[in-house]
Every structure is written in C-alpha cells, then in structure tokens.
Amino acid sequence: MSPASPSPVQPSPPSSPSSLNFLKKIVHRFWRQRRVKAMEQGLESFVSSFALELSITHHPETAFKNSIPFSPRPLRSELKKIATRVEKGGLSLEESLTRGFARLNSETMTRATTILVHVIREGNSEEAIQSLHHLVESLRTNEHHTLRAYESQLTVYALVFIAFSAII
C-alpha cells in the first residue's frame, strides 16, 4: 500500500455493554408503556363493575375483590397483587391502591386512584357512587377521543399513500 492510499476499513468493534444496557432500557420502557396503556383501557370496566358491586354489597373491600374478575388481563393481575397486599401484607386498601398504581407514572391511573381512594373512605354513599360514574364517563370520553385521533391519522396515511401511488 502506498502512503497516500487510505487505510483499510477496520471492522467495527462489537457492541459495548453500555449500548446494550441502553437498548434494554428502551425496550423495557416501550413494553411498560404498552402495559400501562392496556391497563388504562381496562380501567373503565373495572370502575363500572366496582360501582355496581359497591351499590350491592355496601362494603368497599368486598366490592373491590368482587370486581377484579371483570377487569381485563393486565389490570386484573395488578389488582390481584393489590388485593394480596391487603390480605397478607396488612395494608389498608387505600394504601395498597396508592402504592400499586403510583409506580405506573400515568395521569389517568393517578386520577382513578385518587377517586377510588376517596370512594373507599366515603363508603357506600350516593356521592361516592356518583363520582365513580363520572370517572367512567370521563374514561369513555378519553377513549372516544383517542379513537377519533387514530381514525384521523389513519385517514391521512391513506391519503398520502394514494397520492404517492398516483405520483409513481
């Protein structure tokens, strides 16, 4: 090789552990966000069944336990953990709910937890059940807006695809 020619391309070193850790963190955050979204979507069915059970049983802890089977899978597993902490850990239902949902970093779950804790403290009052119904309506409205936004994005993507196909 002559001194003027560029040096041959060196193979890139294998991925460093720090980049793998970074990639693991990103993947973990992605799956965690998906799980939280799934839990938020199932929150409406749990809260509505909790309101119904509360009006029937008149006891918040019993209503909570009876409402768990009516919630979808990711939320159901979290609610079972909360119920287990109440039974075996000696925590109150309010404290267990607060600890269980605090780590999720979700505004919707935090708001729902606040209302659920308020309802558990109030017991079977008309005001408490009414606040649960308002929460259910709010969750339905949020879901409706999310679906509308997705629908409009899908329409825009379809129009872009048609325009791009027409150009080619």
XYZ file of N, CA, C and O in Angstrom:
672
model
N 0.839 -1.172 0.000
C 0.000 0.000 0.000
C 0.881 1.232 0.000
O 1.877 1.285 0.682
N 0.440 2.202 -0.715
C 1.201 3.440 -0.749
C 0.770 4.316 0.414
O -0.341 4.205 0.911
N 1.666 5.232 0.851
C 1.334 6.077 1.969
C 0.150 6.990 1.683
O -0.520 7.438 2.584
N -0.151 7.288 0.427
C -1.240 8.199 0.107
C -2.598 7.506 0.126
O -3.621 8.162 0.203
N -2.625 6.179 0.024
C -3.922 5.493 -0.022
C -4.506 5.403 1.391
O -3.783 5.289 2.368
N -5.818 5.442 1.457
C -6.447 5.390 2.766
C -6.256 4.008 3.394
O -6.081 3.011 2.713
N -6.279 3.981 4.689
C -6.099 2.715 5.384
C -7.343 1.848 5.182
O -8.438 2.364 4.970
N -7.173 0.567 5.208
C -8.332 -0.303 5.006
C -9.351 -0.106 6.139
O -9.004 0.268 7.248
N -10.595 -0.351 5.814
C -11.670 -0.168 6.778
C -11.552 -1.237 7.853
O -11.465 -2.416 7.575
N -11.520 -0.774 9.069
C -11.437 -1.682 10.198
C -12.842 -2.167 10.547
O -13.791 -1.397 10.478
N -12.980 -3.419 10.922
C -14.308 -3.868 11.333
C -14.720 -3.154 12.626
O -13.881 -2.844 13.459
N -16.006 -2.899 12.717
C -16.483 -2.176 13.898
C -16.414 -3.096 15.117
O -16.621 -4.297 15.007
N -16.078 -2.531 16.257
C -15.988 -3.352 17.462
C -17.377 -3.856 17.856
O -18.387 -3.246 17.518
N -17.430 -4.977 18.543
C -18.740 -5.468 18.965
C -19.405 -4.452 19.895
O -18.762 -3.601 20.477
N -20.716 -4.575 19.975
C -21.488 -3.632 20.800
C -20.982 -3.626 22.226
O -20.703 -4.659 22.815
N -20.866 -2.444 22.746
C -20.390 -2.317 24.117
C -21.529 -2.623 25.087
O -22.702 -2.496 24.746
N -21.195 -3.010 26.297
C -22.246 -3.300 27.281
C -23.135 -2.097 27.582
O -24.313 -2.255 27.846
N -22.566 -0.898 27.506
C -23.388 0.276 27.807
C -24.456 0.486 26.740
O -25.574 0.886 27.050
N -24.133 0.206 25.474
C -25.143 0.371 24.431
C -26.209 -0.715 24.543
O -27.381 -0.470 24.267
N -25.820 -1.903 24.966
C -26.809 -2.958 25.178
C -27.739 -2.614 26.348
O -28.947 -2.849 26.273
N -27.170 -2.062 27.392
C -27.996 -1.642 28.530
C -28.962 -0.548 28.120
O -30.116 -0.529 28.550
N -28.483 0.376 27.291
C -29.342 1.449 26.797
C -30.490 0.874 25.979
O -31.645 1.279 26.138
N -30.172 -0.092 25.108
C -31.189 -0.727 24.288
C -32.191 -1.486 25.161
O -33.400 -1.431 24.925
N -31.706 -2.166 26.192
C -32.602 -2.878 27.113
C -33.549 -1.912 27.808
O -34.733 -2.206 27.988
N -33.028 -0.755 28.211
C -33.864 0.237 28.877
C -34.955 0.754 27.953
O -36.095 0.951 28.369
N -34.612 0.985 26.696
C -35.589 1.478 25.730
C -36.682 0.443 25.499
O -37.872 0.766 25.496
N -36.268 -0.814 25.321
C -37.244 -1.880 25.097
C -38.125 -2.057 26.329
O -39.345 -2.209 26.211
N -37.523 -2.000 27.514
C -38.293 -2.134 28.759
C -39.304 -0.993 28.895
O -40.455 -1.217 29.259
N -38.892 0.217 28.592
C -39.788 1.370 28.671
C -40.938 1.236 27.673
O -42.088 1.542 27.991
N -40.627 0.740 26.465
C -41.654 0.551 25.448
C -42.715 -0.433 25.921
O -43.909 -0.156 25.833
N -42.301 -1.596 26.433
C -43.252 -2.607 26.897
C -44.007 -2.141 28.130
O -45.184 -2.468 28.310
N -43.353 -1.374 28.973
C -44.020 -0.841 30.161
C -45.123 0.142 29.759
O -46.218 0.123 30.312
N -44.829 0.994 28.779
C -45.831 1.941 28.305
C -47.015 1.221 27.667
O -48.167 1.619 27.836
N -46.749 0.157 26.932
C -47.837 -0.623 26.335
C -48.697 -1.261 27.413
O -49.917 -1.313 27.300
N -48.053 -1.760 28.468
C -48.799 -2.380 29.568
C -49.669 -1.340 30.279
O -50.835 -1.599 30.595
N -49.120 -0.156 30.504
C -49.890 0.901 31.166
C -51.079 1.307 30.293
O -52.190 1.504 30.795
N -50.878 1.416 28.989
C -51.975 1.757 28.081
C -53.074 0.699 28.152
O -54.258 1.025 28.181
N -52.671 -0.572 28.165
C -53.656 -1.653 28.256
C -54.404 -1.592 29.586
O -55.614 -1.849 29.642
N -53.697 -1.251 30.644
C -54.344 -1.127 31.953
C -55.324 0.041 31.953
O -56.415 -0.057 32.516
N -54.944 1.149 31.322
C -55.839 2.304 31.245
C -57.101 1.966 30.463
O -58.194 2.415 30.811
N -56.968 1.166 29.416
C -58.130 0.796 28.625
C -59.082 -0.112 29.410
O -60.284 -0.079 29.197
N -58.544 -0.926 30.304
C -59.388 -1.805 31.100
C -59.939 -1.165 32.349
O -60.770 -1.760 33.046
N -59.507 0.032 32.643
C -59.921 0.704 33.871
C -61.417 1.004 33.892
O -62.058 0.909 34.936
N -61.983 1.309 32.741
C -63.405 1.641 32.676
C -64.273 0.465 33.128
O -65.205 0.636 33.924
N -63.957 -0.738 32.642
C -64.773 -1.897 33.026
C -64.627 -2.205 34.514
O -65.605 -2.572 35.172
N -63.417 -2.032 35.051
C -63.240 -2.285 36.480
C -64.016 -1.276 37.313
O -64.702 -1.645 38.268
N -63.918 0.004 36.967
C -64.579 1.041 37.768
C -66.098 0.892 37.697
O -66.786 1.032 38.712
N -66.629 0.571 36.521
C -68.088 0.404 36.427
C -68.554 -0.816 37.212
O -69.594 -0.763 37.884
N -67.789 -1.927 37.177
C -68.181 -3.093 37.975
C -67.998 -2.819 39.469
O -68.785 -3.291 40.292
N -66.977 -2.019 39.818
C -66.781 -1.650 41.225
C -67.947 -0.808 41.727
O -68.436 -1.007 42.841
N -68.427 0.115 40.906
C -69.571 0.952 41.301
C -70.815 0.090 41.492
O -71.568 0.278 42.463
N -71.017 -0.860 40.601
C -72.169 -1.746 40.721
C -72.059 -2.617 41.969
O -73.021 -2.745 42.736
N -70.891 -3.205 42.188
C -70.679 -4.051 43.367
C -70.819 -3.245 44.663
O -71.340 -3.744 45.649
N -70.321 -2.009 44.637
C -70.412 -1.171 45.834
C -71.861 -0.852 46.180
O -72.235 -0.836 47.352
N -72.680 -0.627 45.157
C -74.089 -0.343 45.433
C -74.822 -1.594 45.914
O -75.821 -1.483 46.621
N -74.310 -2.782 45.586
C -74.954 -4.027 46.014
C -74.436 -4.472 47.388
O -75.226 -4.776 48.281
N -73.106 -4.515 47.559
C -72.535 -5.105 48.776
C -72.401 -4.117 49.925
O -72.316 -4.539 51.070
N -72.314 -2.843 49.629
C -72.193 -1.791 50.645
C -70.882 -1.846 51.421
O -70.759 -1.197 52.448
N -69.913 -2.623 50.985
C -68.625 -2.676 51.674
C -67.518 -2.559 50.623
O -67.440 -3.402 49.720
N -66.652 -1.540 50.685
C -65.667 -1.288 49.636
C -64.689 -2.445 49.391
O -64.382 -2.747 48.242
N -64.193 -3.077 50.448
C -63.219 -4.148 50.255
C -63.835 -5.341 49.542
O -63.222 -5.925 48.636
N -65.056 -5.692 49.910
C -65.753 -6.792 49.243
C -66.063 -6.439 47.799
O -65.899 -7.270 46.898
N -66.500 -5.208 47.571
C -66.791 -4.758 46.207
C -65.532 -4.776 45.353
O -65.569 -5.164 44.184
N -64.409 -4.387 45.947
C -63.137 -4.393 45.221
C -62.767 -5.816 44.806
O -62.439 -6.070 43.647
N -62.832 -6.755 45.741
C -62.472 -8.147 45.437
C -63.419 -8.761 44.416
O -62.987 -9.519 43.552
N -64.708 -8.443 44.504
C -65.678 -8.995 43.566
C -65.553 -8.392 42.165
O -66.004 -8.994 41.199
N -64.954 -7.208 42.052
C -64.827 -6.532 40.757
C -63.589 -6.959 39.993
O -63.503 -6.731 38.780
N -62.637 -7.570 40.644
C -61.376 -7.946 39.990
C -61.588 -8.877 38.799
O -61.002 -8.655 37.736
N -62.426 -9.921 38.889
C -62.567 -10.815 37.730
C -63.157 -10.158 36.488
O -63.010 -10.681 35.384
N -63.805 -9.024 36.628
C -64.431 -8.360 35.485
C -63.497 -7.390 34.764
O -63.913 -6.729 33.822
N -62.269 -7.310 35.201
C -61.314 -6.401 34.555
C -60.433 -7.190 33.585
O -60.191 -8.377 33.782
N -59.956 -6.530 32.531
C -59.102 -7.217 31.559
C -57.751 -7.621 32.149
O -57.354 -7.157 33.214
N -57.032 -8.431 31.425
C -55.854 -9.125 31.913
C -54.768 -8.268 32.551
O -54.437 -8.516 33.692
N -54.165 -7.286 31.906
C -53.043 -6.634 32.614
C -53.487 -5.924 33.883
O -52.789 -5.950 34.889
N -54.669 -5.349 33.854
C -55.181 -4.661 35.033
C -55.569 -5.669 36.111
O -55.343 -5.433 37.297
N -56.116 -6.795 35.697
C -56.530 -7.819 36.653
C -55.354 -8.327 37.482
O -55.458 -8.484 38.695
N -54.212 -8.554 36.827
C -53.050 -9.045 37.567
C -52.559 -8.010 38.581
O -52.178 -8.357 39.703
N -52.608 -6.741 38.218
C -52.201 -5.682 39.147
C -53.181 -5.566 40.317
O -52.773 -5.387 41.464
N -54.466 -5.697 40.021
C -55.476 -5.624 41.075
C -55.376 -6.819 42.022
O -55.605 -6.687 43.224
N -55.022 -7.984 41.484
C -54.831 -9.156 42.344
C -53.650 -8.949 43.289
O -53.703 -9.346 44.457
N -52.585 -8.312 42.788
C -51.441 -8.006 43.650
C -51.859 -7.056 44.772
O -51.434 -7.213 45.924
N -52.675 -6.076 44.442
C -53.150 -5.119 45.440
C -53.994 -5.837 46.493
O -53.832 -5.618 47.696
N -54.899 -6.718 46.043
C -55.745 -7.461 46.986
C -54.904 -8.380 47.871
O -55.186 -8.528 49.068
N -53.851 -8.969 47.297
C -52.966 -9.835 48.083
C -52.231 -9.035 49.144
O -52.072 -9.496 50.282
N -51.788 -7.824 48.790
C -51.114 -6.969 49.771
C -52.043 -6.585 50.906
O -51.614 -6.452 52.048
N -53.321 -6.440 50.611
C -54.289 -6.095 51.649
C -54.498 -7.293 52.576
O -54.504 -7.149 53.791
N -54.655 -8.486 51.982
C -54.928 -9.679 52.786
C -53.718 -10.138 53.591
O -53.820 -10.409 54.773
N -52.571 -10.231 52.913
C -51.395 -10.817 53.562
C -50.432 -9.788 54.129
O -49.729 -10.063 55.087
N -50.390 -8.636 53.533
C -49.438 -7.629 53.968
C -49.935 -6.739 55.087
O -49.164 -5.988 55.677
N -51.215 -6.780 55.341
C -51.758 -5.961 56.409
C -51.932 -4.496 56.046
O -52.191 -3.669 56.914
N -51.804 -4.157 54.765
C -52.006 -2.765 54.347
C -53.496 -2.492 54.188
O -54.284 -3.398 53.928
N -53.852 -1.243 54.314
C -55.233 -0.875 54.020
C -55.410 -0.857 52.505
O -54.445 -0.766 51.745
N -56.648 -0.961 52.070
C -56.926 -0.956 50.635
C -56.505 0.362 49.998
O -55.954 0.381 48.895
N -56.714 1.473 50.697
C -56.325 2.780 50.163
C -54.816 2.860 49.945
O -54.351 3.294 48.890
N -54.060 2.422 50.951
C -52.601 2.494 50.871
C -52.070 1.548 49.793
O -51.157 1.891 49.044
N -52.655 0.371 49.699
C -52.217 -0.595 48.700
C -52.509 -0.101 47.281
O -51.688 -0.265 46.381
N -53.675 0.512 47.084
C -54.005 1.093 45.774
C -53.027 2.197 45.410
O -52.532 2.264 44.288
N -52.760 3.065 46.357
C -51.862 4.188 46.107
C -50.464 3.695 45.753
O -49.863 4.174 44.788
N -49.957 2.732 46.512
C -48.621 2.195 46.212
C -48.590 1.432 44.902
O -47.622 1.500 44.151
N -49.651 0.685 44.623
C -49.675 -0.146 43.426
C -49.694 0.648 42.138
O -49.033 0.282 41.161
N -50.445 1.735 42.123
C -50.579 2.498 40.884
C -49.633 3.686 40.800
O -49.516 4.306 39.748
N -48.945 4.015 41.879
C -48.046 5.176 41.873
C -46.846 4.952 40.965
O -46.345 5.879 40.339
N -46.396 3.736 40.870
C -45.188 3.455 40.080
C -45.453 3.418 38.575
O -44.528 3.311 37.786
N -46.703 3.522 38.161
C -47.033 3.424 36.740
C -46.802 4.713 35.965
O -46.740 4.689 34.743
N -46.699 5.836 36.644
C -46.472 7.135 36.001
C -47.515 7.427 34.921
O -47.184 7.791 33.804
N -48.762 7.258 35.277
C -49.854 7.511 34.356
C -50.821 8.492 34.995
O -51.280 8.284 36.120
N -51.124 9.541 34.282
C -52.043 10.551 34.800
C -53.441 9.967 34.997
O -54.107 10.241 36.000
N -53.872 9.139 34.067
C -55.191 8.519 34.161
C -55.282 7.601 35.369
O -56.268 7.626 36.118
N -54.249 6.787 35.593
C -54.254 5.864 36.721
C -54.171 6.629 38.043
O -54.798 6.240 39.020
N -53.426 7.723 38.064
C -53.325 8.530 39.281
C -54.670 9.157 39.625
O -55.099 9.146 40.782
N -55.350 9.688 38.614
C -56.668 10.293 38.834
C -57.669 9.242 39.304
O -58.435 9.462 40.246
N -57.646 8.067 38.657
C -58.557 6.992 39.052
C -58.254 6.519 40.473
O -59.178 6.255 41.251
N -56.978 6.433 40.819
C -56.596 6.015 42.168
C -57.103 7.006 43.205
O -57.625 6.611 44.256
N -56.967 8.285 42.915
C -57.445 9.315 43.836
C -58.947 9.181 44.076
O -59.411 9.240 45.222
N -59.690 8.973 43.013
C -61.138 8.842 43.146
C -61.495 7.539 43.872
O -62.383 7.526 44.736
N -60.810 6.447 43.547
C -61.085 5.173 44.214
C -60.793 5.257 45.710
O -61.559 4.741 46.530
N -59.688 5.903 46.066
C -59.350 6.064 47.485
C -60.424 6.895 48.190
O -60.855 6.574 49.304
N -60.874 7.948 47.540
C -61.942 8.780 48.102
C -63.218 7.956 48.309
O -63.872 8.049 49.354
N -63.553 7.140 47.330
C -64.760 6.319 47.417
C -64.634 5.290 48.533
O -65.586 5.054 49.286
N -63.469 4.687 48.669
C -63.266 3.684 49.720
C -63.391 4.329 51.095
O -63.967 3.753 52.016
N -62.894 5.542 51.231
C -63.013 6.244 52.521
C -64.447 6.666 52.817
O -64.883 6.631 53.955
N -65.163 7.084 51.772
C -66.543 7.532 51.942
C -67.491 6.367 52.188
O -68.517 6.532 52.827
N -67.167 5.200 51.632
C -68.057 4.055 51.768
C -69.139 4.095 50.718
O -68.947 4.583 49.612
N -70.288 3.589 51.082
C -71.387 3.456 50.133
C -72.314 4.667 50.193
O -73.480 4.555 50.518
N -71.799 5.811 49.858
C -72.654 6.996 49.811
C -73.025 7.282 48.360
O -72.356 6.841 47.431
N -74.088 8.007 48.199
C -74.540 8.353 46.850
C -73.495 9.206 46.130
O -73.269 9.059 44.937
N -72.858 10.086 46.867
C -71.809 10.944 46.283
C -70.633 10.112 45.774
O -70.091 10.375 44.701
N -70.257 9.091 46.535
C -69.126 8.242 46.138
C -69.446 7.464 44.866
O -68.631 7.407 43.941
N -70.625 6.888 44.814
C -71.014 6.117 43.624
C -71.162 7.051 42.427
O -70.778 6.700 41.307
N -71.656 8.245 42.658
C -71.776 9.225 41.570
C -70.403 9.624 41.031
O -70.238 9.787 39.822
N -69.427 9.764 41.907
C -68.078 10.109 41.437
C -67.481 8.968 40.618
O -66.741 9.219 39.659
N -67.813 7.736 40.954
C -67.368 6.611 40.132
C -68.004 6.643 38.744
O -67.347 6.378 37.735
N -69.283 6.992 38.695
C -69.964 7.100 37.400
C -69.371 8.228 36.552
O -69.226 8.087 35.333
N -68.999 9.328 37.199
C -68.352 10.425 36.477
C -66.987 9.981 35.943
O -66.602 10.356 34.826
N -66.271 9.201 36.727
C -64.978 8.684 36.279
C -65.144 7.775 35.069
O -64.378 7.862 34.107
N -66.149 6.911 35.090
C -66.412 6.017 33.956
C -66.717 6.831 32.702
O -66.193 6.546 31.621
N -67.548 7.853 32.838
C -67.874 8.712 31.687
C -66.632 9.424 31.165
O -66.435 9.556 29.955
N -65.795 9.884 32.073
C -64.555 10.546 31.670
C -63.627 9.581 30.927
O -63.021 9.951 29.912
N -63.522 8.365 31.411
C -62.682 7.373 30.744
C -63.231 7.023 29.367
O -62.469 6.862 28.405
N -64.544 6.937 29.250
C -65.156 6.675 27.935
C -64.898 7.824 26.973
O -64.617 7.607 25.794
N -64.999 9.042 27.478
C -64.744 10.209 26.631
C -63.293 10.229 26.154
O -63.026 10.489 24.973
N -62.364 9.944 27.060
C -60.954 9.904 26.671
C -60.700 8.827 25.622
O -59.951 9.043 24.667
N -61.311 7.668 25.804
C -61.151 6.581 24.836
C -61.737 6.970 23.482
O -61.158 6.684 22.430
N -62.877 7.654 23.514
C -63.503 8.114 22.277
C -62.601 9.099 21.535
O -62.427 9.001 20.321
N -61.992 10.027 22.268
C -61.093 10.998 21.640
C -59.848 10.314 21.085
O -59.356 10.680 20.019
N -59.344 9.335 21.789
C -58.174 8.587 21.308
C -58.503 7.848 20.015
O -57.707 7.868 19.065
N -59.674 7.234 19.969
C -60.081 6.524 18.753
C -60.293 7.483 17.588
O -59.941 7.168 16.447
N -60.838 8.662 17.872
C -61.029 9.657 16.808
C -59.693 10.145 16.262
O -59.536 10.341 15.061
N -58.733 10.365 17.147
C -57.404 10.805 16.698
C -56.751 9.721 15.848
O -56.146 10.014 14.811
N -56.873 8.476 16.259
C -56.313 7.369 15.484
C -56.996 7.266 14.121
O -56.341 7.056 13.111
N -58.317 7.458 14.115
C -59.077 7.396 12.873
C -58.624 8.482 11.896
O -58.451 8.232 10.704
N -58.398 9.699 12.403
C -57.951 10.768 11.511
C -56.523 10.539 11.026
O -56.210 10.829 9.881
N -55.668 9.989 11.871
C -54.307 9.659 11.417
C -54.357 8.603 10.331
O -53.618 8.685 9.341
N -55.214 7.629 10.493
C -55.339 6.565 9.506
C -55.823 7.124 8.174
O -55.337 6.727 7.109
N -56.745 8.078 8.227
C -57.238 8.714 7.010
C -56.128 9.486 6.311
O -55.977 9.402 5.081
N -55.333 10.205 7.067
C -54.224 10.964 6.476
C -53.212 10.016 5.846
O -52.743 10.250 4.721
N -52.881 8.929 6.521
C -51.938 7.955 5.963
C -52.472 7.347 4.675
O -51.728 7.147 3.715
N -53.775 7.061 4.635
C -54.368 6.501 3.419
C -54.296 7.500 2.265
O -53.976 7.136 1.132
N -54.564 8.779 2.559
C -54.490 9.800 1.509
C -53.057 9.989 1.000
O -52.830 10.154 -0.202
N -52.095 9.951 1.905
C -50.694 10.068 1.496
C -50.306 8.879 0.628
O -49.617 9.029 -0.379
N -50.739 7.699 1.006
C -50.437 6.502 0.221
C -51.040 6.604 -1.178
O -50.381 6.289 -2.176
N -52.286 7.075 -1.272
C -52.943 7.223 -2.583
C -52.219 8.263 -3.413
O -51.986 8.071 -4.619
N -51.853 9.388 -2.805
C -51.135 10.443 -3.533
C -49.774 9.939 -4.004
O -49.370 10.197 -5.141
N -49.071 9.230 -3.154
C -47.767 8.685 -3.530
C -47.891 7.657 -4.637
O -47.077 7.631 -5.569
N -48.930 6.835 -4.599
C -49.166 5.844 -5.647
C -49.489 6.520 -6.970
O -49.103 6.043 -8.037
N -50.223 7.620 -6.921
C -50.568 8.346 -8.152
C -49.355 8.991 -8.775
O -49.239 9.091 -9.996
N -48.404 9.429 -7.961
C -47.184 10.056 -8.482
C -46.321 9.028 -9.192
O -45.750 9.298 -10.233
N -46.238 7.858 -8.618
C -45.390 6.808 -9.201
C -46.114 6.227 -10.367
O -45.807 6.076 -11.438
